[in-house]
PDB file of N, CA and C in Angstrom:
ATOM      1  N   UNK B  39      65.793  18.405  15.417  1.00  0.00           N
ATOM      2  CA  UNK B  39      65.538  18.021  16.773  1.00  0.00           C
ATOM      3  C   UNK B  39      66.560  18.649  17.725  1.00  0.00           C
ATOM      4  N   UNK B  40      67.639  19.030  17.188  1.00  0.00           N
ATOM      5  CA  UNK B  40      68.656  19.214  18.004  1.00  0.00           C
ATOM      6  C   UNK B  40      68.274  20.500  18.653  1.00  0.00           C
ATOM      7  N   UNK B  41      67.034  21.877  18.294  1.00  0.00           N
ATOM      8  CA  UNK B  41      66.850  22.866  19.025  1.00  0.00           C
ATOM      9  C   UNK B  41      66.098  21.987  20.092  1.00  0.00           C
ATOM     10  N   UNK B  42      65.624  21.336  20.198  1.00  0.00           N
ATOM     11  CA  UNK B  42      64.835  21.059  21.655  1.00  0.00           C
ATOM     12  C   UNK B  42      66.300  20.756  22.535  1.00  0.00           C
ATOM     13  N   UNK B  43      67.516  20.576  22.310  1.00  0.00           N
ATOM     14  CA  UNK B  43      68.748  19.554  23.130  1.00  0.00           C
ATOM     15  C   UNK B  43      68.592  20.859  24.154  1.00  0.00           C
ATOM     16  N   UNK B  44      68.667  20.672  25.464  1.00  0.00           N
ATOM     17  CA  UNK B  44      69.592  21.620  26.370  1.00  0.00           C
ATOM     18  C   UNK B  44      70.687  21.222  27.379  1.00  0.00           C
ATOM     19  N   UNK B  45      71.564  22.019  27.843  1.00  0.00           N
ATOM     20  CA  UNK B  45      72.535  21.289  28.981  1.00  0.00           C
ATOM     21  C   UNK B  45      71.869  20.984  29.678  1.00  0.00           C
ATOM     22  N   UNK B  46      72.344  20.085  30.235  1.00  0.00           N
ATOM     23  CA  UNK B  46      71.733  19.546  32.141  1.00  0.00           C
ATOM     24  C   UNK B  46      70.017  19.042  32.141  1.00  0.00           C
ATOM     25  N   UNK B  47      69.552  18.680  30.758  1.00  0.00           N
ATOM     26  CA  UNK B  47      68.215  17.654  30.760  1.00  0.00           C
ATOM     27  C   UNK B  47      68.510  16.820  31.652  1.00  0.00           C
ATOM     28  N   UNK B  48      67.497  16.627  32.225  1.00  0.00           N
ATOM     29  CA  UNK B  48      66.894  15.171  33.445  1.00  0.00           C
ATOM     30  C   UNK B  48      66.425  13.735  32.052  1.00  0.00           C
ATOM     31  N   UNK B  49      66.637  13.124  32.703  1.00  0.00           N
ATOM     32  CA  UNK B  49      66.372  11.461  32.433  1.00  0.00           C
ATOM     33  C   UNK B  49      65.042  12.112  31.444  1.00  0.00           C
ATOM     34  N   UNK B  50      64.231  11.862  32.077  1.00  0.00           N
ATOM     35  CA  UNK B  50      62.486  12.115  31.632  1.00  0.00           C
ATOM     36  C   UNK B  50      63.033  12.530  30.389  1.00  0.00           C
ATOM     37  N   UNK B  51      63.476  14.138  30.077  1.00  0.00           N
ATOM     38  CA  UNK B  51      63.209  15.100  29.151  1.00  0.00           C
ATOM     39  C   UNK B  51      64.155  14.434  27.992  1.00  0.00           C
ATOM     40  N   UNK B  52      65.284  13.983  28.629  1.00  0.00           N
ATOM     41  CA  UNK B  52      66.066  13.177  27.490  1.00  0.00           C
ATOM     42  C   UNK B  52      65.690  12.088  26.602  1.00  0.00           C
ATOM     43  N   UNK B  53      64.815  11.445  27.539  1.00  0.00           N
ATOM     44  CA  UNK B  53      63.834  10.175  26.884  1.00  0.00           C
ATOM     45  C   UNK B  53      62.351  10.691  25.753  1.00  0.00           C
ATOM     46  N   UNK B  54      62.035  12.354  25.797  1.00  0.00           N
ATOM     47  CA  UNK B  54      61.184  12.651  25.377  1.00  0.00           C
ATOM     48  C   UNK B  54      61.861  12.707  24.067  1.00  0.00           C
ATOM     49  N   UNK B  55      63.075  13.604  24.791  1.00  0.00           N
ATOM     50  CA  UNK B  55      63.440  13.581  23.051  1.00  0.00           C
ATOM     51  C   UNK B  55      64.292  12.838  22.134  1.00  0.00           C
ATOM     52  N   UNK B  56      64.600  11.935  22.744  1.00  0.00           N
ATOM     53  CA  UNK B  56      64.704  10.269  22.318  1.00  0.00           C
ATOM     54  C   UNK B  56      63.531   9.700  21.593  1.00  0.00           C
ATOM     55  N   UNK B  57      61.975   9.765  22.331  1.00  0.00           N
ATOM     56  CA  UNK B  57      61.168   9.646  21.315  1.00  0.00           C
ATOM     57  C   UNK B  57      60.554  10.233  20.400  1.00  0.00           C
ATOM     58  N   UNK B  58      60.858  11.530  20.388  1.00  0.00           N
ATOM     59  CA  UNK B  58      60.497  12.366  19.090  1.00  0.00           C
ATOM     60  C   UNK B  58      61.525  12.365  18.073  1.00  0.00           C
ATOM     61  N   UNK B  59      62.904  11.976  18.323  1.00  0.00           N
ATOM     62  CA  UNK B  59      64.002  11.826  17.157  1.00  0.00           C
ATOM     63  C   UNK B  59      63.100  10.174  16.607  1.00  0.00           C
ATOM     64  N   UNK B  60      63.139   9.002  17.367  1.00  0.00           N
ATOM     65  CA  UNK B  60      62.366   7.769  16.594  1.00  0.00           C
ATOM     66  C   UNK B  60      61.162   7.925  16.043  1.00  0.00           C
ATOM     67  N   UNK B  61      60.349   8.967  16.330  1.00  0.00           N
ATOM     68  CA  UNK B  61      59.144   9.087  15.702  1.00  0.00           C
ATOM     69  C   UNK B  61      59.649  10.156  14.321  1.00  0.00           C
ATOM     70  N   UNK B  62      60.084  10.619  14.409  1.00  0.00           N
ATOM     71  CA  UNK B  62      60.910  11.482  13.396  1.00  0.00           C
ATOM     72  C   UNK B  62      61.328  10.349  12.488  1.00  0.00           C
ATOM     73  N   UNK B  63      62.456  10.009  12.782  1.00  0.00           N
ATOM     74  CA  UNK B  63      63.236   8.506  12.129  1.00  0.00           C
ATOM     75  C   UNK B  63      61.921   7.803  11.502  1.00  0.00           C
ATOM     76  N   UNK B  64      60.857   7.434  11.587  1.00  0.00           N
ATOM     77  CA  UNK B  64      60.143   6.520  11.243  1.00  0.00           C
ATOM     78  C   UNK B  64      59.267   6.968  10.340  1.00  0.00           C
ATOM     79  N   UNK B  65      58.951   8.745  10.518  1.00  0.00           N
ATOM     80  CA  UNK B  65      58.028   9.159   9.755  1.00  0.00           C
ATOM     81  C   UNK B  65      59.132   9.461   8.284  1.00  0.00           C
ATOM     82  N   UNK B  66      60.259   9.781   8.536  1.00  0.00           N
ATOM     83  CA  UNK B  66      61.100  10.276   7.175  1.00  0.00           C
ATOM     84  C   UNK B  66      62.046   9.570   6.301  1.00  0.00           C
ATOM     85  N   UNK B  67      61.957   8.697   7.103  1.00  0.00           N
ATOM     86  CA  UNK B  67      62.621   7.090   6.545  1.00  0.00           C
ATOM     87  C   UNK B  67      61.730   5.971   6.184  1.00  0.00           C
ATOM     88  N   UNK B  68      61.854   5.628   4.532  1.00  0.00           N
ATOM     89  CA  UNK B  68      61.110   4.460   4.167  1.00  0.00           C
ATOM     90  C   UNK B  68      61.450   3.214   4.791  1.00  0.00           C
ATOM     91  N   UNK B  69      62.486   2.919   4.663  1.00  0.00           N
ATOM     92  CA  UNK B  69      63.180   1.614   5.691  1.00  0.00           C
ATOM     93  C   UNK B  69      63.489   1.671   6.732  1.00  0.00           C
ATOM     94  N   UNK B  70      63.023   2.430   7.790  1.00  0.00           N
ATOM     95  CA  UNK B  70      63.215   2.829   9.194  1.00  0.00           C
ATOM     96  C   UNK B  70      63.641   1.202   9.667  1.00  0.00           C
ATOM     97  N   UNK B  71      64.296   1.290  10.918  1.00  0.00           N
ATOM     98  CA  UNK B  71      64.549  -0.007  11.647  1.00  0.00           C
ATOM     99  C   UNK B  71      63.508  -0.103  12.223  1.00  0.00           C
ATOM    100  N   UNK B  72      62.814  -1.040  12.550  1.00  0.00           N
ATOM    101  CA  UNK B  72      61.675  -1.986  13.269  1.00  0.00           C
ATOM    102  C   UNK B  72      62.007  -1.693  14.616  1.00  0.00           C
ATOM    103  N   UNK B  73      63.669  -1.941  15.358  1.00  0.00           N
ATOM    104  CA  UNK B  73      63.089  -1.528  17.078  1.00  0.00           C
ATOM    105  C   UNK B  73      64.545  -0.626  16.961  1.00  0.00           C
ATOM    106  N   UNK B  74      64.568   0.073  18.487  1.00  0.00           N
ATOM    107  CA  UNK B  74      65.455   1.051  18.892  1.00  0.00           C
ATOM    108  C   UNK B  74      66.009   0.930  20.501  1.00  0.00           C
ATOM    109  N   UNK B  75      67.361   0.462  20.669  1.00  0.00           N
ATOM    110  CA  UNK B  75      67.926   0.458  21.613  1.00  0.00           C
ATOM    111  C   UNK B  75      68.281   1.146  22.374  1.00  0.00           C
ATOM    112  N   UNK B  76      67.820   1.482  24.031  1.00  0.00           N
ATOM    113  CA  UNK B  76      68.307   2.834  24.122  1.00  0.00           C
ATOM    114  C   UNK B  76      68.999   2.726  25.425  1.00  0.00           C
ATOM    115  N   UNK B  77      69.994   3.029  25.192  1.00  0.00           N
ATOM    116  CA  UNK B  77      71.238   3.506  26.188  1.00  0.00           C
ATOM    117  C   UNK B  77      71.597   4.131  26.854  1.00  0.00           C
ATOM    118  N   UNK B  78      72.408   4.496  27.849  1.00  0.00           N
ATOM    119  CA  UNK B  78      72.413   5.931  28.865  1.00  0.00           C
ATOM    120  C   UNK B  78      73.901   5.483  29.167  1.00  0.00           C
ATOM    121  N   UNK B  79      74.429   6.394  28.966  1.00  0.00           N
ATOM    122  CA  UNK B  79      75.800   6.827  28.690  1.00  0.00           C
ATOM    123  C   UNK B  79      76.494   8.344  30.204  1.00  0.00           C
ATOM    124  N   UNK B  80      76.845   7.822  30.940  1.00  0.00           N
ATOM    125  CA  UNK B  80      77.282   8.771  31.970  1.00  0.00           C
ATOM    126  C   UNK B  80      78.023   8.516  33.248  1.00  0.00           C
ATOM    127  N   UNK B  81      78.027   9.474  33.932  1.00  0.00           N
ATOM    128  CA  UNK B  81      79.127   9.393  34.991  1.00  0.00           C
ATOM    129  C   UNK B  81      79.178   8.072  35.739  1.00  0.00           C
ATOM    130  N   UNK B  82      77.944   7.318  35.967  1.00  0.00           N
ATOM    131  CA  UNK B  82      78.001   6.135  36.161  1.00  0.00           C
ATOM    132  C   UNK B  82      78.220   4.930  35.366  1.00  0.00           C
ATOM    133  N   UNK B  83      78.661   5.491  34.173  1.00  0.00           N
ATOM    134  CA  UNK B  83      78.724   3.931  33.287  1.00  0.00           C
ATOM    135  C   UNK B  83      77.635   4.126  31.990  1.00  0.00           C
ATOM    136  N   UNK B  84      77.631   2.839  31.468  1.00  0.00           N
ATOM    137  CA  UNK B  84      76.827   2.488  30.449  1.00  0.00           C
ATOM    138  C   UNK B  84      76.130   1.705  31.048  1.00  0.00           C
ATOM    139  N   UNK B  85      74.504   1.805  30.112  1.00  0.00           N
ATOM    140  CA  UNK B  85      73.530   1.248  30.915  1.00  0.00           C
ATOM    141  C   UNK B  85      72.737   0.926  29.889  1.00  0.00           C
ATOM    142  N   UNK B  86      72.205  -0.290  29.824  1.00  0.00           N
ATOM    143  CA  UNK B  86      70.717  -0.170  28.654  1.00  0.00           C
ATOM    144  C   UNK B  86      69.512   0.181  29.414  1.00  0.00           C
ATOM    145  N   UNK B  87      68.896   0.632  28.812  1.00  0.00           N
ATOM    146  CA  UNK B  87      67.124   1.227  29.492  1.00  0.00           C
ATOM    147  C   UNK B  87      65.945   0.491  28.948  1.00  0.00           C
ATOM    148  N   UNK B  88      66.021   0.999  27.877  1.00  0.00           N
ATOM    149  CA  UNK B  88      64.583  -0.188  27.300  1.00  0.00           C
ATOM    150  C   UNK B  88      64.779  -0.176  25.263  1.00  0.00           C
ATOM    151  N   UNK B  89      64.020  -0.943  25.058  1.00  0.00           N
ATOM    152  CA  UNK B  89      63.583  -0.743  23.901  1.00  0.00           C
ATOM    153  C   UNK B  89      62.463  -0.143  23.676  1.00  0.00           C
ATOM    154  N   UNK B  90      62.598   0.201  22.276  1.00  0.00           N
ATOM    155  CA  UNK B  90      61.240   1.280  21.571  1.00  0.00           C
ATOM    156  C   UNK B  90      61.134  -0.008  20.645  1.00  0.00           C
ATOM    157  N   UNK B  91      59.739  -0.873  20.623  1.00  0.00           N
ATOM    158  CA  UNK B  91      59.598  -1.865  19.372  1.00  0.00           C
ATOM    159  C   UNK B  91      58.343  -0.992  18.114  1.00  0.00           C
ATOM    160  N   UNK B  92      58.085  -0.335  18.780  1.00  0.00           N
ATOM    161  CA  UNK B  92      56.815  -0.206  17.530  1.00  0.00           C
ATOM    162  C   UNK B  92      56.481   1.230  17.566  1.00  0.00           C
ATOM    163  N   UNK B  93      56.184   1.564  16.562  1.00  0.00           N
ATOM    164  CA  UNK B  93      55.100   3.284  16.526  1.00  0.00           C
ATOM    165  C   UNK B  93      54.459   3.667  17.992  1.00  0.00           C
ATOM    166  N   UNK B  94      53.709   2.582  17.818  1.00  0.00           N
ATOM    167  CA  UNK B  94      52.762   2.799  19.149  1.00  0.00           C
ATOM    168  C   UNK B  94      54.034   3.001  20.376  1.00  0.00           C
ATOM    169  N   UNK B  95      54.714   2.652  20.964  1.00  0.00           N
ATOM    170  CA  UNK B  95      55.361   3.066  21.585  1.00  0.00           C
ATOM    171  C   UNK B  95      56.036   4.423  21.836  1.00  0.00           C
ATOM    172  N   UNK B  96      56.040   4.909  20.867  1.00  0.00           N
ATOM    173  CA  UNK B  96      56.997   6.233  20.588  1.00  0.00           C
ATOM    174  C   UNK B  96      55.712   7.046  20.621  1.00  0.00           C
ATOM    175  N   UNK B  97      54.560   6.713  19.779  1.00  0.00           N
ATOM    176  CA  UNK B  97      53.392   7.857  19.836  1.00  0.00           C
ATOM    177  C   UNK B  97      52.505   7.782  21.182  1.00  0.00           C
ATOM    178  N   UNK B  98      53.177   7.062  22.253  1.00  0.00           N
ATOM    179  CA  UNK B  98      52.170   6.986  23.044  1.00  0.00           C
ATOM    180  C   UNK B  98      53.190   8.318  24.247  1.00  0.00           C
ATOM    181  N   UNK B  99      54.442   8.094  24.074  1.00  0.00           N
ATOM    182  CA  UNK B  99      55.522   8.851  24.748  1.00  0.00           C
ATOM    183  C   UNK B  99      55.416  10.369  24.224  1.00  0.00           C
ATOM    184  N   UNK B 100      55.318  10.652  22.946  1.00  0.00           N
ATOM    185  CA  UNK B 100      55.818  12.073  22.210  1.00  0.00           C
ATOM    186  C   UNK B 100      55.006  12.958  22.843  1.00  0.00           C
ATOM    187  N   UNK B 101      55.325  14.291  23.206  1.00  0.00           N
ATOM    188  CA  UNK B 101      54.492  15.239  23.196  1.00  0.00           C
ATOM    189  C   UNK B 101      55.207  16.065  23.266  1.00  0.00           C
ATOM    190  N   UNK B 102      55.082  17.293  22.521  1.00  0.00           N
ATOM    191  CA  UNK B 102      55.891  18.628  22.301  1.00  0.00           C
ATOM    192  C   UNK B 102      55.612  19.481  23.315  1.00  0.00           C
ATOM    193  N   UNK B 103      54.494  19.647  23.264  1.00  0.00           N
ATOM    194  CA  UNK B 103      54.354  20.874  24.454  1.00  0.00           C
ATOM    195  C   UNK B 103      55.229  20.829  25.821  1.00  0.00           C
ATOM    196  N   UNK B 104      55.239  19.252  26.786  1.00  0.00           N
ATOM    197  CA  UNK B 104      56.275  19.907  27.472  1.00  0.00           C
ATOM    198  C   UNK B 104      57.695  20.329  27.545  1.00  0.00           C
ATOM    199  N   UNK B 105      57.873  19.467  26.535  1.00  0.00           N
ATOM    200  CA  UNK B 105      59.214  20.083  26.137  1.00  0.00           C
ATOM    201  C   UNK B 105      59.883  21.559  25.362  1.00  0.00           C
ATOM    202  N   UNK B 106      58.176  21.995  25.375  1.00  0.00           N
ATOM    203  CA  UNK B 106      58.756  23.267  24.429  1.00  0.00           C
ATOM    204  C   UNK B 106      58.628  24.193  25.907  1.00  0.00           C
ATOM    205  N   UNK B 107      57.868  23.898  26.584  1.00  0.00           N
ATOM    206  CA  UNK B 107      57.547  24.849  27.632  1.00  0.00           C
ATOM    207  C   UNK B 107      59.112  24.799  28.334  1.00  0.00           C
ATOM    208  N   UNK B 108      59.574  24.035  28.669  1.00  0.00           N
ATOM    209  CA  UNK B 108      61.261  23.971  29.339  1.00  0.00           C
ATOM    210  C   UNK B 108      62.231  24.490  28.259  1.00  0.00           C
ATOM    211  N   UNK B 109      62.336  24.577  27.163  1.00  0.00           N
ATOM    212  CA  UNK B 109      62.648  25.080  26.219  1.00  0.00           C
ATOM    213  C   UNK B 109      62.881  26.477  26.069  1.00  0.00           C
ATOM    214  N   UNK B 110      61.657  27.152  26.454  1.00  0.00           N
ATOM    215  CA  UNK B 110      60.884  28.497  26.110  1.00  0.00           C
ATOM    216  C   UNK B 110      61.812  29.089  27.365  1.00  0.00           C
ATOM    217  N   UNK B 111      61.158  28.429  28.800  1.00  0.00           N
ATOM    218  CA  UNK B 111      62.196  28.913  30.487  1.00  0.00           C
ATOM    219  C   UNK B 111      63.600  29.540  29.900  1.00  0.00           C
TER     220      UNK B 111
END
Protein backbone atom coordinates (compact mmCIF):
# COMPACT_ATOMS: atom_id res chain seq x y z
CA UNK A 1 0.00 0.00 0.00
CA UNK A 2 2.69 2.20 0.76
CA UNK A 3 3.24 2.95 -3.33
CA UNK A 4 -0.11 4.70 -3.39
CA UNK A 5 1.49 7.13 -0.03
CA UNK A 6 2.42 10.64 -1.55
CA UNK A 7 3.67 13.97 0.17
CA UNK A 8 1.12 16.59 0.72
CA UNK A 9 -2.24 14.07 0.29
CA UNK A 10 -5.49 16.01 1.18
CA UNK A 11 -7.81 14.58 3.94
CA UNK A 12 -10.09 12.72 1.20
CA UNK A 13 -7.05 10.83 -0.47
CA UNK A 14 -5.59 9.93 2.95
CA UNK A 15 -8.88 8.43 4.08
CA UNK A 16 -8.95 6.43 0.71
CA UNK A 17 -6.03 4.97 1.57
CA UNK A 18 -6.86 4.36 5.04
CA UNK A 19 -9.59 2.30 3.55
CA UNK A 20 -7.82 0.22 1.24
CA UNK A 21 -4.97 -0.62 3.97
CA UNK A 22 -8.46 -2.00 6.29
CA UNK A 23 -9.82 -3.69 3.43
CA UNK A 24 -6.40 -5.15 2.84
CA UNK A 25 -6.09 -5.92 6.73
CA UNK A 26 -9.33 -7.85 6.58
CA UNK A 27 -8.90 -9.67 3.39
CA UNK A 28 -5.20 -11.11 4.62
CA UNK A 29 -5.79 -11.53 8.13
CA UNK A 30 -7.81 -14.47 9.59
CA UNK A 31 -8.41 -12.65 12.92
CA UNK A 32 -8.66 -9.21 11.57
CA UNK A 33 -10.07 -6.72 14.34
CA UNK A 34 -13.87 -6.20 14.03
CA UNK A 35 -13.63 -2.12 14.07
CA UNK A 36 -10.84 0.53 13.22
CA UNK A 37 -10.13 3.80 14.85
CA UNK A 38 -9.15 6.50 12.90
CA UNK A 39 -7.15 9.40 13.87
CA UNK A 40 -5.59 12.50 12.34
CA UNK A 41 -2.47 13.42 13.66
CA UNK A 42 -1.14 17.14 12.62
CA UNK A 43 -0.26 20.62 12.88
CA UNK A 44 -3.39 21.12 14.67
CA UNK A 45 -3.34 18.41 17.18
CA UNK A 46 -4.81 15.02 17.52
CA UNK A 47 -8.15 14.38 16.49
CA UNK A 48 -10.45 11.27 16.21
CA UNK A 49 -12.54 11.12 12.86
CA UNK A 50 -14.65 8.16 12.73
CA UNK A 51 -14.75 4.58 12.96
CA UNK A 52 -14.62 1.84 10.22
CA UNK A 53 -17.10 -1.01 12.00
CA UNK A 54 -17.66 -3.44 9.24
CA UNK A 55 -16.56 -4.60 5.55
CA UNK A 56 -19.35 -2.85 4.25
CA UNK A 57 -17.95 0.27 5.31
CA UNK A 58 -14.54 0.08 3.87
CA UNK A 59 -16.05 -1.57 0.52
CA UNK A 60 -18.40 1.04 0.12
CA UNK A 61 -15.27 3.82 0.44
CA UNK A 62 -12.39 1.77 -1.66
CA UNK A 63 -11.77 2.59 -5.08
CA UNK A 64 -8.43 2.44 -6.85
CA UNK A 65 -8.86 4.23 -9.79
CA UNK A 66 -8.87 7.59 -8.23
CA UNK A 67 -6.18 7.20 -6.47
CA UNK A 68 -4.13 5.72 -9.08
CA UNK A 69 -5.00 8.54 -11.42
CA UNK A 70 -3.24 11.19 -8.71
CA UNK A 71 -0.65 8.73 -8.41
CA UNK A 72 0.11 8.40 -12.17
CA UNK A 73 0.08 12.99 -12.22
Amino acid sequence: MDKYYQKGMSLEESLKLVDMCIKEIRTRLVASPPNFLIKIVDKDGARELSWRKTIEDVAANVSLAPLEATTAA
